[in-house]
mmCIF file with all atom_site columns, C-alpha atoms in Angstrom:
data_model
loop_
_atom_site.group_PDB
_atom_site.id
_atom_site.type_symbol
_atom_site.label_atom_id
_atom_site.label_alt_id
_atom_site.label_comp_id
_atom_site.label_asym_id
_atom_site.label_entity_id
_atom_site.label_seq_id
_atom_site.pdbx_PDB_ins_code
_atom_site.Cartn_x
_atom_site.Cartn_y
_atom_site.Cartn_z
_atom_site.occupancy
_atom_site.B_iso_or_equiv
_atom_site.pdbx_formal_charge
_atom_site.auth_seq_id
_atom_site.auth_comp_id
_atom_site.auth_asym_id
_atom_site.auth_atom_id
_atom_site.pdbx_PDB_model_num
ATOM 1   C CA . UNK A 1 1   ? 17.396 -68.903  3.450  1.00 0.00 ? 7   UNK A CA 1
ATOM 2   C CA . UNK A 1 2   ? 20.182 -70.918  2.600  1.00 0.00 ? 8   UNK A CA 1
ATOM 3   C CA . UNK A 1 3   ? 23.665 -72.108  4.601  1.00 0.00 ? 9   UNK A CA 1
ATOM 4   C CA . UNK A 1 4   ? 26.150 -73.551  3.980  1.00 0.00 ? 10  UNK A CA 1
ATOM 5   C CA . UNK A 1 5   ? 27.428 -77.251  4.616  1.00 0.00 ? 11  UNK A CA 1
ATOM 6   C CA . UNK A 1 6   ? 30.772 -78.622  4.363  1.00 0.00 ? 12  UNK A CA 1
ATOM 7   C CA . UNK A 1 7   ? 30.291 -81.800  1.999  1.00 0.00 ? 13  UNK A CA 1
ATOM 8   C CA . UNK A 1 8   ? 33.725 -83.111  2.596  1.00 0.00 ? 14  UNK A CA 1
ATOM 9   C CA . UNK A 1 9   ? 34.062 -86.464  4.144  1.00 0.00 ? 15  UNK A CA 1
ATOM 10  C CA . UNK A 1 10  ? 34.883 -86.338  7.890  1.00 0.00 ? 16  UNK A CA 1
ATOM 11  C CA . UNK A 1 11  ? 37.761 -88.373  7.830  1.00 0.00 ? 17  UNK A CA 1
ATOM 12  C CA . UNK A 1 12  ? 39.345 -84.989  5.556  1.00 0.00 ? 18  UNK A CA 1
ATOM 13  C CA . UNK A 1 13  ? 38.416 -83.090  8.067  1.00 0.00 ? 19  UNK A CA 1
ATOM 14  C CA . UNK A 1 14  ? 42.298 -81.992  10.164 1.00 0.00 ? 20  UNK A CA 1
ATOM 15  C CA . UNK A 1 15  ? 40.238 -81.351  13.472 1.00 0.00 ? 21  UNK A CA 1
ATOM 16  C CA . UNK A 1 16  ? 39.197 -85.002  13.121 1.00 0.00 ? 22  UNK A CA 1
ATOM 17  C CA . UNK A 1 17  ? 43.096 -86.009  13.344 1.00 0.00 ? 23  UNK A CA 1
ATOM 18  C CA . UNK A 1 18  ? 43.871 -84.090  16.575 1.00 0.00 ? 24  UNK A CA 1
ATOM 19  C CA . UNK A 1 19  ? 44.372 -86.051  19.449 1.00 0.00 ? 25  UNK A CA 1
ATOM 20  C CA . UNK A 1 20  ? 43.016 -83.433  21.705 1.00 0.00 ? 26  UNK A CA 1
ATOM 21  C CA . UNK A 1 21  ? 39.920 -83.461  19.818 1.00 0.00 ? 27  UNK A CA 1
ATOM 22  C CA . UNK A 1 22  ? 39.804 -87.059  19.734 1.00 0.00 ? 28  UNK A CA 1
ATOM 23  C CA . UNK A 1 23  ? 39.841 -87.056  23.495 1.00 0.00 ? 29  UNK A CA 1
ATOM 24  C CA . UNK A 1 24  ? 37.106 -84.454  23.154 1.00 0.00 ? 30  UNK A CA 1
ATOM 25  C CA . UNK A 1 25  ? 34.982 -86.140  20.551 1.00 0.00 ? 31  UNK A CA 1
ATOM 26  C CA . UNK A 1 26  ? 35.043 -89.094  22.990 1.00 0.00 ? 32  UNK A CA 1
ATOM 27  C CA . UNK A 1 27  ? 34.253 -87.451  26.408 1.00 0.00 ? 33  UNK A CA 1
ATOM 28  C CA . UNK A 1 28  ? 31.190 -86.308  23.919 1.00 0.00 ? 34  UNK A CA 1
ATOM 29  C CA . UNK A 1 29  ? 30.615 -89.991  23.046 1.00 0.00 ? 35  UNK A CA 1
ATOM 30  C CA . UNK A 1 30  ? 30.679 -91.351  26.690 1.00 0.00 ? 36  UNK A CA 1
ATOM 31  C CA . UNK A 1 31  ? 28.682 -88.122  28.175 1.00 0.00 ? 37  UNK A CA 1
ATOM 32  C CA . UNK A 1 32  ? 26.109 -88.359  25.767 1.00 0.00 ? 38  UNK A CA 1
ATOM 33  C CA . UNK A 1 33  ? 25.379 -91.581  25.230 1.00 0.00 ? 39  UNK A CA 1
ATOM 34  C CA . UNK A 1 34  ? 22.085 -94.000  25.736 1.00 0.00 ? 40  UNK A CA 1
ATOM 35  C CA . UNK A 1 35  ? 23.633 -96.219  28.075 1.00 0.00 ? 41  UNK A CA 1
ATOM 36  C CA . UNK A 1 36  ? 24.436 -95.659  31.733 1.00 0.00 ? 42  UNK A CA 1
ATOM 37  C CA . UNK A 1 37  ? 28.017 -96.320  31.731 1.00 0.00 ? 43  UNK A CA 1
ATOM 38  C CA . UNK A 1 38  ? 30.539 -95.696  35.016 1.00 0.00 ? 44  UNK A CA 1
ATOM 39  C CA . UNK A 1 39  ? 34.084 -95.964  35.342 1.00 0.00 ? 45  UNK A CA 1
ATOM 40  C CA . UNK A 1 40  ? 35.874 -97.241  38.581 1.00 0.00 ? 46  UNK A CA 1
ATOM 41  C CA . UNK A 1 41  ? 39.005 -97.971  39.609 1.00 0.00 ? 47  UNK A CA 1
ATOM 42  C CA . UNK A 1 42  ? 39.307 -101.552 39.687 1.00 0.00 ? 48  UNK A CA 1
ATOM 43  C CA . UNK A 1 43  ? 41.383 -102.167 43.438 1.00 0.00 ? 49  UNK A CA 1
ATOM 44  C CA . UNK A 1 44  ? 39.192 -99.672  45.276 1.00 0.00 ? 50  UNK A CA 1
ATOM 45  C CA . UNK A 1 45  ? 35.956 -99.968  43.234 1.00 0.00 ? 51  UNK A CA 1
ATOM 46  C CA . UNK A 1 46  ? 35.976 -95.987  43.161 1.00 0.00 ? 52  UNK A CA 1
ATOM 47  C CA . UNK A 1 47  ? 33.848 -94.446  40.490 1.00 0.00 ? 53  UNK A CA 1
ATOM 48  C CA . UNK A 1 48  ? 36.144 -91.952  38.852 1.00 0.00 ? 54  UNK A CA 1
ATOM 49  C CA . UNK A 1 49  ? 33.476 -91.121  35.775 1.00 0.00 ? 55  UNK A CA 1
ATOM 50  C CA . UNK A 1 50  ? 29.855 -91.571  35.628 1.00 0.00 ? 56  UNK A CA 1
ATOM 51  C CA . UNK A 1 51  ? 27.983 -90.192  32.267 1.00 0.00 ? 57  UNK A CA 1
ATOM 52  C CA . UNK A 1 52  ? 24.963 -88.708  31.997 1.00 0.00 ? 58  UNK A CA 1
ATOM 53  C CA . UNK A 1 53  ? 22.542 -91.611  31.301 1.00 0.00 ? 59  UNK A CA 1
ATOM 54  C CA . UNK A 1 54  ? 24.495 -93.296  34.562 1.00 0.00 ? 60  UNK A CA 1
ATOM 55  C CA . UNK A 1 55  ? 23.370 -90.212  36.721 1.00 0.00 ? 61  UNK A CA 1
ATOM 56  C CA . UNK A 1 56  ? 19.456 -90.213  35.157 1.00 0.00 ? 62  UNK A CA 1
ATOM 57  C CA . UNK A 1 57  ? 19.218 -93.996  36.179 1.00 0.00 ? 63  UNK A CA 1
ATOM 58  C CA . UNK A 1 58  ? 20.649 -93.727  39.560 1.00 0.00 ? 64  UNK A CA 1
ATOM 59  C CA . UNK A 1 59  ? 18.880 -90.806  40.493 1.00 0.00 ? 65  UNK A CA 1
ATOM 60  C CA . UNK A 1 60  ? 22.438 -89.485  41.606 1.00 0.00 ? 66  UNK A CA 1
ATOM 61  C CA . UNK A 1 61  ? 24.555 -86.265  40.716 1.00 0.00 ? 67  UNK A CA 1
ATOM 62  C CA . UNK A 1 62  ? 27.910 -86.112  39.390 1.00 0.00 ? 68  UNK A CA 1
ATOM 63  C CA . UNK A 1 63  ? 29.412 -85.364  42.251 1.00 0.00 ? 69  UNK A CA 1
ATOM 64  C CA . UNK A 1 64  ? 27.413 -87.923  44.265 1.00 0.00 ? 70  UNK A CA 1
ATOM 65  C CA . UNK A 1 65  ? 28.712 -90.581  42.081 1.00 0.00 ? 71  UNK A CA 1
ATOM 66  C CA . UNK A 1 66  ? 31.964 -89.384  42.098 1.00 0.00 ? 72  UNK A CA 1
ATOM 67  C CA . UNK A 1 67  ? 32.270 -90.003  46.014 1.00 0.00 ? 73  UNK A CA 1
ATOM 68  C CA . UNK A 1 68  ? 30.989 -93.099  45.860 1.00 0.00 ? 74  UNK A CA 1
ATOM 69  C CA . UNK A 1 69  ? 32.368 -96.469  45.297 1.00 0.00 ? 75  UNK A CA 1
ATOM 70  C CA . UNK A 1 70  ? 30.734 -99.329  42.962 1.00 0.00 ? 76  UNK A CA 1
ATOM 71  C CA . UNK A 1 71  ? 29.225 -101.177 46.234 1.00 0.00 ? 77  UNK A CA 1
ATOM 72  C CA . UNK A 1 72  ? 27.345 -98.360  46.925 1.00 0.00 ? 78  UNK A CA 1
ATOM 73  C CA . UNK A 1 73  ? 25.167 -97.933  43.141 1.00 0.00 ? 79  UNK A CA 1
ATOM 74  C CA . UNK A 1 74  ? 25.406 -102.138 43.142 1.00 0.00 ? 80  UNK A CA 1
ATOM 75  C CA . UNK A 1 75  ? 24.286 -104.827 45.725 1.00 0.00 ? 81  UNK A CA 1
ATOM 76  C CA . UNK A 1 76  ? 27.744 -106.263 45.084 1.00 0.00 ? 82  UNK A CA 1
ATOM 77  C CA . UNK A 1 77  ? 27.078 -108.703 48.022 1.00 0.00 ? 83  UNK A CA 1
ATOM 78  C CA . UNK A 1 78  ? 24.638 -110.896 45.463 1.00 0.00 ? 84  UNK A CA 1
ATOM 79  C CA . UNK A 1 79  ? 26.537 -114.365 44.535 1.00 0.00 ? 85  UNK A CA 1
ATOM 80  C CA . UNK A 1 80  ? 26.039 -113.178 40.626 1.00 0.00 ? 86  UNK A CA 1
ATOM 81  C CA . UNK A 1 81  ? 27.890 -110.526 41.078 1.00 0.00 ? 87  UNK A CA 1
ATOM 82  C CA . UNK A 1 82  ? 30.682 -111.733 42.749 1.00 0.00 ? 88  UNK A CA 1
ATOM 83  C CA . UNK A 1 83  ? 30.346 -114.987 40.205 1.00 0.00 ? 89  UNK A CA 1
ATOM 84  C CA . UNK A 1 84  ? 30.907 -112.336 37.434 1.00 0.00 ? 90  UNK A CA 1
ATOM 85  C CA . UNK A 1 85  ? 34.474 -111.128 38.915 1.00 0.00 ? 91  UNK A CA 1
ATOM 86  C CA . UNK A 1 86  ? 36.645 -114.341 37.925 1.00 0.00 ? 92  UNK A CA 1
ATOM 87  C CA . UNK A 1 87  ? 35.458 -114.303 34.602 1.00 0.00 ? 93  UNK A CA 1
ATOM 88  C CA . UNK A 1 88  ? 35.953 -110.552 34.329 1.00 0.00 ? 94  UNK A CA 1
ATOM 89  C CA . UNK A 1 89  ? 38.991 -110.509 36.017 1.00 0.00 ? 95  UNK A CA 1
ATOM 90  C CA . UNK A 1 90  ? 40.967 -113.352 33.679 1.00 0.00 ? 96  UNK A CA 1
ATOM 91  C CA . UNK A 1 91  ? 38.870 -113.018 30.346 1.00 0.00 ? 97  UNK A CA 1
ATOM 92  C CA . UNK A 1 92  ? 38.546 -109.071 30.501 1.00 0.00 ? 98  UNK A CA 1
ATOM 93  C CA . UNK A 1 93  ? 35.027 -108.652 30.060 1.00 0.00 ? 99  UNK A CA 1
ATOM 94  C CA . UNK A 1 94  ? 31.761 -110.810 31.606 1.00 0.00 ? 100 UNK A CA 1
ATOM 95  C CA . UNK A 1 95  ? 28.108 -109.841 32.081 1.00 0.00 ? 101 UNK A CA 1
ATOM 96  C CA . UNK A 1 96  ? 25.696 -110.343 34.560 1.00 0.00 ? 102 UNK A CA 1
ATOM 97  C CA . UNK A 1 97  ? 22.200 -109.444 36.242 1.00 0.00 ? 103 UNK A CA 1
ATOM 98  C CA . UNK A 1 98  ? 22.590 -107.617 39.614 1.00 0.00 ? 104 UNK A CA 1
ATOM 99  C CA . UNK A 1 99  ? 20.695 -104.694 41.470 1.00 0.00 ? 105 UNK A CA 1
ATOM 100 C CA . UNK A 1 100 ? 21.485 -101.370 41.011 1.00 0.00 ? 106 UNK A CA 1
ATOM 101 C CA . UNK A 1 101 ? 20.785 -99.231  44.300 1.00 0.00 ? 107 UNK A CA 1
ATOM 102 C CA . UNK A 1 102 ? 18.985 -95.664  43.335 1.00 0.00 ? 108 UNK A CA 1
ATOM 103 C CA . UNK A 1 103 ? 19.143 -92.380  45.509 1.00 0.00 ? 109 UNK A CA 1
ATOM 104 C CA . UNK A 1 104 ? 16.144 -93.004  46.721 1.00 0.00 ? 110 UNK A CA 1
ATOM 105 C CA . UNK A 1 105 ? 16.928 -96.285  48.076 1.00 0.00 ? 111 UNK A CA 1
ATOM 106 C CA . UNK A 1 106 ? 14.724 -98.139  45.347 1.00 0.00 ? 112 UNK A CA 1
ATOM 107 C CA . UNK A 1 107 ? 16.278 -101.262 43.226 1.00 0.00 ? 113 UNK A CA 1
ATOM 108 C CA . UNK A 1 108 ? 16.240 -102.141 39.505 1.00 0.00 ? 114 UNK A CA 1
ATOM 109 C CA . UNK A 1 109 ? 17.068 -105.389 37.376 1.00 0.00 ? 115 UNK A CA 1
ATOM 110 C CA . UNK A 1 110 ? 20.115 -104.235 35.627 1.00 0.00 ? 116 UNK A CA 1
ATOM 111 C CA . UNK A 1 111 ? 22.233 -105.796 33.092 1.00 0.00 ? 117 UNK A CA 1
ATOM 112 C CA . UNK A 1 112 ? 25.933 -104.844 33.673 1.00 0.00 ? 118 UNK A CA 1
ATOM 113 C CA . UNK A 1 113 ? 28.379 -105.150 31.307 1.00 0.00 ? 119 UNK A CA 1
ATOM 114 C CA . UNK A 1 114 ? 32.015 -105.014 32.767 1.00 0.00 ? 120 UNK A CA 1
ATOM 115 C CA . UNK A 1 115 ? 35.309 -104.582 30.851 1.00 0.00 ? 121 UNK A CA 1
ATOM 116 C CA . UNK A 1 116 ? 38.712 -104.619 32.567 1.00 0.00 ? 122 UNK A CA 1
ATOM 117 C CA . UNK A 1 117 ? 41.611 -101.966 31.086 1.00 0.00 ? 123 UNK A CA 1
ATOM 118 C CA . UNK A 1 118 ? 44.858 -100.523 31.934 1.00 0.00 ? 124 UNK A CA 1
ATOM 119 C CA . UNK A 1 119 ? 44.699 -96.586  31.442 1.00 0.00 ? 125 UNK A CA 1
ATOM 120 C CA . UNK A 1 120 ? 47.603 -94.573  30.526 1.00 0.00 ? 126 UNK A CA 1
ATOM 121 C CA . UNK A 1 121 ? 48.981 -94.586  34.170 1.00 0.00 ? 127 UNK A CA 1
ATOM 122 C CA . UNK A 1 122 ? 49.124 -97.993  34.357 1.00 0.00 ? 128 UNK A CA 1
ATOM 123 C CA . UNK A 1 123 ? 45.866 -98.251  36.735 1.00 0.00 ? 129 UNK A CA 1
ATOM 124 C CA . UNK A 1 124 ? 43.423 -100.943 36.826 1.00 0.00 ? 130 UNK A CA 1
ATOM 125 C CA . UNK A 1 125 ? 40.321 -99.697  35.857 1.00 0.00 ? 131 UNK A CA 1
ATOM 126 C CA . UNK A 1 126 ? 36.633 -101.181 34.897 1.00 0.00 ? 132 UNK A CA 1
ATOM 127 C CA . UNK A 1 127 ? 34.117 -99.464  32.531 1.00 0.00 ? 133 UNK A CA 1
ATOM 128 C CA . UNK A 1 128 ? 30.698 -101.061 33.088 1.00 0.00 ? 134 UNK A CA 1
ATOM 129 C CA . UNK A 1 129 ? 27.484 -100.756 30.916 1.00 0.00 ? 135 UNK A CA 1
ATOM 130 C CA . UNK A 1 130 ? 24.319 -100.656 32.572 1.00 0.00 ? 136 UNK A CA 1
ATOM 131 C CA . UNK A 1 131 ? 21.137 -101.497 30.968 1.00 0.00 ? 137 UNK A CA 1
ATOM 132 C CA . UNK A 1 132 ? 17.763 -101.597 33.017 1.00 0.00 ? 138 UNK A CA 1
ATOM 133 C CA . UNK A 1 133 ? 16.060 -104.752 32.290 1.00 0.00 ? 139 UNK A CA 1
ATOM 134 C CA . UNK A 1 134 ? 13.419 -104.066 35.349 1.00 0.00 ? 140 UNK A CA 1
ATOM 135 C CA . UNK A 1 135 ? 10.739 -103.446 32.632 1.00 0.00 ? 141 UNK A CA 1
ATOM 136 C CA . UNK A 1 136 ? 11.732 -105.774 30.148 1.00 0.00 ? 142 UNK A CA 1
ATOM 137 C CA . UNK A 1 137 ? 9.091  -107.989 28.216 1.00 0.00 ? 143 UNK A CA 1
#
């Protein structure tokens, strides 16, 4: 049986230009991808998106992390992570290990990645990158 494939290039593709599928293809990118990533608002440390590898490593649902506020996934009380702020905060980006507090109450070793932006509203908000390092080598 045979199909058929489109052989252009992507980039010829018009659906590829749309800015509503844009948007789409990267709600796909963040849902989807390896990482545990969460998005919070920077003031109120509100999580206000949480992807699917975030949810598997916290042990949380969507709507759990979605009521929830960054203190409550990290132990944002630890000197590193409060260390990691001023750097974020005036460079835009800075890294650091903390814990990260599961539904079950359990703590990993994470590396967190945290970048500072300013969304189309003109909030302050942080995307940070989570990457268990509790089983590293």
């Amino acid at each position: 049986m045979q199909t058929s494939i489109n052989k252009k290039p992507l980039s010829d593709q018009k659906y590829f230009t749309s800015a509503v599928n844009n948007e789409t293809l990267l709600q796909l990118a963040f849902n989807n991808a390896a990482q545990a990533n969460l998005v919070t608002i920077v003031s109120s440390g509100k999580i206000v998106l949480a992807n699917n590898a975030a949810r598997k490593l916290t042990g949380y649902s969507k709507r759990e992390l979605l009521n929830k506020s960054i203190s409550s996934v990290f132990t944002t009380s630890e000197i590193s992570y409060k260390k990691m702020l001023r750097p974020r905060d005036a460079e835009g980006q800075a890294l650091v290990r903390v814990k990260v507090i599961k539904k079950s109450g359990e703590l990993l070793t994470c590396e967190i990645t945290s970048a500072v932006f300013i969304d189309e509203d003109g909030i302050e908000k942080a995307i940070t990158t989570i990457a268990d390092v509790s089983k590293s080598i």
